[in-house]
Coordinates of N, CA and C in Angstrom, one line a residue:
M1 N -14.8 -4.2 6.2 CA -13.4 -3.9 6.4 C -13.3 -2.4 6.2
D2 N -12.5 -1.8 7.1 CA -12.3 -0.4 7.0 C -11.0 -0.1 6.2
E3 N -10.9 1.1 5.8 CA -9.7 1.5 5.0 C -8.4 1.2 5.6
T4 N -8.3 1.3 6.9 CA -7.0 1.1 7.6 C -6.6 -0.4 7.5
L5 N -7.6 -1.3 7.7 CA -7.3 -2.7 7.6 C -7.0 -3.1 6.1
A6 N -7.6 -2.5 5.2 CA -7.3 -2.8 3.8 C -5.9 -2.3 3.4
N7 N -5.5 -1.2 3.9 CA -4.2 -0.7 3.7 C -3.1 -1.6 4.4
I8 N -3.5 -2.1 5.6 CA -2.5 -3.0 6.3 C -2.3 -4.2 5.4
A9 N -3.5 -4.8 5.0 CA -3.4 -6.0 4.1 C -2.5 -5.7 2.9
G10 N -2.7 -4.6 2.2 CA -1.9 -4.2 1.1 C -0.4 -4.1 1.4
F11 N -0.1 -3.5 2.5 CA 1.3 -3.4 2.9 C 2.0 -4.7 3.2
L12 N 1.2 -5.6 3.9 CA 1.6 -7.0 4.2 C 1.8 -7.8 2.9
G13 N 1.0 -7.6 1.9 CA 1.1 -8.2 0.6 C 2.3 -7.7 -0.1
M14 N 2.5 -6.4 -0.1 CA 3.7 -5.9 -0.7 C 5.0 -6.4 -0.1
A15 N 5.0 -6.6 1.2 CA 6.2 -7.1 1.9 C 6.4 -8.5 1.5
C16 N 5.3 -9.3 1.4 CA 5.5 -10.7 1.0 C 6.1 -10.8 -0.4
I17 N 5.6 -10.0 -1.4 CA 6.1 -10.1 -2.7 C 7.6 -9.6 -2.8
I18 N 7.9 -8.6 -2.1 CA 9.3 -8.1 -2.0 C 10.2 -9.2 -1.4
F19 N 9.8 -9.8 -0.3 CA 10.5 -10.8 0.4 C 10.8 -12.0 -0.6
A20 N 9.7 -12.4 -1.3 CA 9.8 -13.6 -2.2 C 10.8 -13.2 -3.4
Y21 N 10.8 -12.0 -3.8 CA 11.7 -11.6 -4.9 C 13.2 -11.6 -4.4
A22 N 13.4 -11.0 -3.3 CA 14.7 -11.0 -2.7 C 15.2 -12.4 -2.3
Y23 N 14.3 -13.2 -1.8 CA 14.6 -14.6 -1.5 C 15.1 -15.4 -2.7
S24 N 14.3 -15.3 -3.8 CA 14.7 -16.0 -5.1 C 15.9 -15.4 -5.7
T25 N 16.2 -14.2 -5.5 CA 17.4 -13.5 -6.1 C 18.6 -13.9 -5.3
K26 N 18.5 -14.0 -3.9 CA 19.6 -14.3 -3.0 C 20.1 -15.7 -3.2
L27 N 19.2 -16.7 -3.3 CA 19.6 -18.1 -3.2 C 19.8 -18.6 -4.6
D28 N 20.8 -19.5 -4.9 CA 20.9 -20.2 -6.1 C 19.8 -21.3 -6.4
Q29 N 19.4 -21.9 -5.3 CA 18.3 -22.9 -5.4 C 17.2 -22.6 -4.4
P30 N 16.4 -21.6 -4.6 CA 15.4 -21.3 -3.7 C 14.3 -22.4 -3.6
N31 N 13.8 -22.5 -2.4 CA 12.7 -23.5 -2.2 C 11.5 -23.0 -2.9
P32 N 11.0 -23.7 -3.9 CA 9.8 -23.2 -4.7 C 8.6 -23.1 -3.8
F33 N 8.4 -23.9 -2.7 CA 7.3 -23.8 -1.9 C 7.3 -22.4 -1.1
V34 N 8.5 -22.0 -0.7 CA 8.6 -20.7 0.0 C 8.4 -19.6 -1.0
Q35 N 9.1 -19.7 -2.2 CA 9.0 -18.6 -3.2 C 7.6 -18.4 -3.7
H36 N 6.9 -19.5 -4.1 CA 5.6 -19.4 -4.7 C 4.5 -19.2 -3.7
G37 N 4.7 -19.8 -2.5 CA 3.7 -19.7 -1.5 C 3.7 -18.3 -0.9
V38 N 4.8 -17.7 -0.7 CA 4.8 -16.3 -0.2 C 4.3 -15.3 -1.3
N39 N 4.6 -15.6 -2.6 CA 4.0 -14.8 -3.7 C 2.5 -14.9 -3.7
L40 N 2.0 -16.1 -3.5 CA 0.6 -16.3 -3.5 C -0.1 -15.5 -2.3
A41 N 0.5 -15.7 -1.2 CA 0.0 -14.9 0.0 C 0.0 -13.4 -0.3
G42 N 1.1 -12.9 -0.9 CA 1.2 -11.5 -1.1 C 0.2 -11.0 -2.1
A43 N -0.1 -11.8 -3.2 CA -1.1 -11.5 -4.2 C -2.5 -11.5 -3.5
G44 N -2.7 -12.4 -2.7 CA -4.0 -12.4 -2.0 C -4.3 -11.3 -1.1
L45 N -3.2 -10.9 -0.3 CA -3.3 -9.7 0.6 C -3.5 -8.4 -0.3
L46 N -2.8 -8.3 -1.3 CA -2.9 -7.1 -2.2 C -4.3 -7.1 -2.8
T47 N -4.8 -8.2 -3.2 CA -6.2 -8.3 -3.8 C -7.2 -7.7 -2.8
I48 N -7.0 -8.1 -1.5 CA -8.0 -7.6 -0.5 C -7.9 -6.1 -0.4
S49 N -6.7 -5.5 -0.5 CA -6.6 -4.1 -0.5 C -7.2 -3.5 -1.7
L50 N -7.0 -4.1 -2.8 CA -7.5 -3.6 -4.1 C -9.0 -3.7 -4.3
L51 N -9.6 -4.6 -3.6 CA -11.1 -4.7 -3.6 C -11.7 -3.6 -2.8
Y52 N -11.0 -3.0 -1.9 CA -11.4 -1.9 -1.1 C -11.1 -0.6 -1.8
N53 N -9.9 -0.5 -2.4 CA -9.4 0.7 -3.1 C -9.3 0.2 -4.5
L54 N -10.3 0.2 -5.3 CA -10.3 -0.4 -6.6 C -9.3 0.3 -7.6
N55 N -8.5 -0.5 -8.1 CA -7.6 -0.2 -9.2 C -7.6 -1.3 -10.2
P56 N -8.4 -1.3 -11.2 CA -8.5 -2.5 -12.1 C -7.2 -3.0 -12.7
A57 N -6.3 -2.2 -13.1 CA -5.1 -2.7 -13.7 C -4.2 -3.4 -12.7
S58 N -4.2 -2.9 -11.5 CA -3.4 -3.6 -10.4 C -4.1 -4.9 -10.0
L59 N -5.5 -4.9 -10.0 CA -6.2 -6.1 -9.6 C -6.0 -7.2 -10.7
A60 N -5.9 -6.8 -12.0 CA -5.6 -7.8 -13.0 C -4.2 -8.3 -12.8
L61 N -3.3 -7.5 -12.5 CA -1.9 -7.9 -12.2 C -1.8 -8.9 -11.1
E62 N -2.6 -8.7 -10.0 CA -2.6 -9.6 -8.9 C -3.2 -10.9 -9.3
F63 N -4.2 -10.9 -10.2 CA -4.8 -12.1 -10.6 C -3.8 -13.0 -11.3
F64 N -3.0 -12.4 -12.2 CA -1.9 -13.1 -12.9 C -0.8 -13.5 -12.0
W65 N -0.4 -12.7 -11.1 CA 0.6 -13.0 -10.1 C 0.2 -14.2 -9.3
A66 N -1.1 -14.3 -8.9 CA -1.5 -15.4 -8.1 C -1.6 -16.7 -9.0
A67 N -2.0 -16.5 -10.2 CA -2.1 -17.7 -11.1 C -0.7 -18.3 -11.4
I68 N 0.3 -17.4 -11.6 CA 1.6 -17.9 -11.8 C 2.2 -18.6 -10.5
A69 N 1.9 -18.0 -9.4 CA 2.3 -18.6 -8.1 C 1.6 -20.0 -7.9
I70 N 0.4 -20.2 -8.3 CA -0.3 -21.4 -8.2 C 0.3 -22.4 -9.1
W71 N 0.6 -22.0 -10.3 CA 1.3 -22.8 -11.3 C 2.7 -23.3 -10.8
G72 N 3.5 -22.4 -10.2 CA 4.7 -22.7 -9.6 C 4.6 -23.7 -8.5
L73 N 3.6 -23.5 -7.6 CA 3.4 -24.5 -6.5 C 3.0 -25.9 -7.1
A74 N 2.1 -25.9 -8.2 CA 1.7 -27.2 -8.7 C 2.9 -27.9 -9.3
K75 N 3.8 -27.2 -10.0 CA 5.0 -27.8 -10.5 C 5.9 -28.3 -9.4
A76 N 6.0 -27.6 -8.3 CA 6.8 -28.0 -7.1 C 6.2 -29.3 -6.5
F77 N 4.9 -29.4 -6.4 CA 4.3 -30.6 -5.8 C 4.5 -31.8 -6.8
R78 N 4.4 -31.6 -8.1 CA 4.6 -32.6 -9.0 C 6.1 -33.1 -9.0
A79 N 7.0 -32.2 -8.9 CA 8.4 -32.6 -8.9 C 8.7 -33.3 -7.6
R80 N 8.1 -32.9 -6.5 CA 8.4 -33.6 -5.2 C 7.8 -35.0 -5.2
N81 N 6.7 -35.1 -5.9 CA 6.0 -36.5 -5.9 C 6.8 -37.4 -6.8
T82 N 7.5 -36.9 -7.8 CA 8.2 -37.8 -8.7 C 9.6 -38.2 -8.1
K83 N 10.1 -37.4 -7.2 CA 11.3 -37.8 -6.5 C 11.1 -38.9 -5.4
S84 N 9.9 -39.0 -5.0 CA 9.6 -40.0 -3.9 C 9.6 -41.4 -4.3

């Protein structure tokens, strides 16, 4: 992967995370699948960028961001299954 593609992935990841934050702030009852799914996609894209342009602190942040998003998705799946 070249630097341009890594930067594009990083900017797309940043846009995902900003969208998810705005989405959860705007709505009283945001859909957790949208909120956490978009956050997970953003963390993944930013990780791609960070693997090319290594920044250890930011890479650690994205690891935790992704882990929290996965936790949120797991909670949403469990809640959906108990409602059925």
